[in-house]
Amino acid sequence: MGFFKDIFTEDKIDNKYSSKRTLGVLSGFLACIAFVVDGLHFYTINESLFDSLLIYSGAMLGVSVLKSFATKNKKEE
């Protein structure tokens, strides 16, 4: 359980959860569900839906990672 908490926690000292990481992981999970549903032929899902979910997920996770690097550099100075 601590592993999942670490994934969603932005600042371990303040115990703040990152909304960007949470949305990134949730949208990635939704994209995985969409791939499975489309692969099992329950529904036919448009490819632009896959693209938009993956782009959004990557952008949210990327912004969160870049923000953490910027915060570390400010603390070192």
Coordinates of C-alpha atoms in Angstrom, one line a residue:
M1 CA 0.0 0.0 0.0
G2 CA 2.9 2.3 0.7
F3 CA 4.1 1.9 -3.0
F4 CA 0.8 3.3 -4.3
K5 CA 0.9 6.1 -1.8
D6 CA 4.4 7.1 -2.9
I7 CA 3.2 7.1 -6.6
F8 CA 0.4 9.6 -5.8
T9 CA 2.3 11.7 -3.2
E10 CA 3.8 14.9 -4.6
D11 CA 5.7 16.0 -1.5
K12 CA 6.5 13.2 1.1
I13 CA 7.3 15.8 3.8
D14 CA 3.9 17.5 3.6
N15 CA 1.9 14.4 2.6
K16 CA 0.4 16.3 -0.4
Y17 CA -1.1 14.3 -3.2
S18 CA -0.5 15.3 -6.7
S19 CA -3.6 15.9 -8.8
K20 CA -1.5 15.7 -12.0
R21 CA -0.2 12.3 -11.2
T22 CA -3.6 11.1 -10.1
L23 CA -5.2 12.3 -13.3
G24 CA -2.4 10.9 -15.4
V25 CA -2.6 7.4 -13.8
L26 CA -6.4 7.4 -14.0
S27 CA -6.5 8.4 -17.7
G28 CA -3.8 5.8 -18.4
F29 CA -5.9 3.2 -16.6
L30 CA -8.9 4.2 -18.7
A31 CA -6.9 3.9 -21.9
C32 CA -5.9 0.4 -20.8
I33 CA -9.5 -0.5 -20.2
A34 CA -10.4 0.9 -23.6
F35 CA -7.7 -1.2 -25.3
V36 CA -9.0 -4.4 -23.6
V37 CA -12.6 -3.6 -24.4
D38 CA -11.7 -2.9 -28.1
G39 CA -9.5 -6.0 -28.2
L40 CA -12.2 -8.3 -26.9
H41 CA -14.6 -6.8 -29.5
F42 CA -17.2 -5.8 -27.0
Y43 CA -17.2 -2.3 -28.5
T44 CA -15.4 -0.7 -31.3
I45 CA -13.6 2.3 -30.0
N46 CA -12.3 5.1 -32.2
E47 CA -8.5 5.4 -32.5
S48 CA -8.7 9.1 -31.8
L49 CA -10.0 8.3 -28.3
F50 CA -7.0 6.1 -27.6
D51 CA -4.7 8.9 -28.9
S52 CA -6.3 11.6 -26.8
L53 CA -6.3 9.5 -23.6
L54 CA -2.6 8.5 -24.0
I55 CA -1.6 12.1 -24.8
Y56 CA -3.5 13.5 -21.8
S57 CA -2.0 10.8 -19.5
G58 CA 1.5 11.4 -20.7
A59 CA 1.2 15.1 -20.4
M60 CA -0.1 15.0 -16.9
L61 CA 2.6 12.6 -15.8
G62 CA 5.2 14.6 -17.7
V63 CA 4.2 17.8 -16.1
S64 CA 4.3 16.2 -12.7
V65 CA 7.8 14.8 -13.3
L66 CA 9.2 18.1 -14.6
K67 CA 7.7 20.0 -11.6
S68 CA 9.5 17.6 -9.3
F69 CA 12.8 18.2 -11.0
A70 CA 12.3 22.0 -10.8
T71 CA 11.4 21.7 -7.1
K72 CA 14.6 19.7 -6.3
N73 CA 16.8 22.3 -8.1
K74 CA 15.3 25.1 -6.0
K75 CA 15.9 23.2 -2.8
E76 CA 19.5 22.6 -3.7
E77 CA 20.3 26.3 -4.2

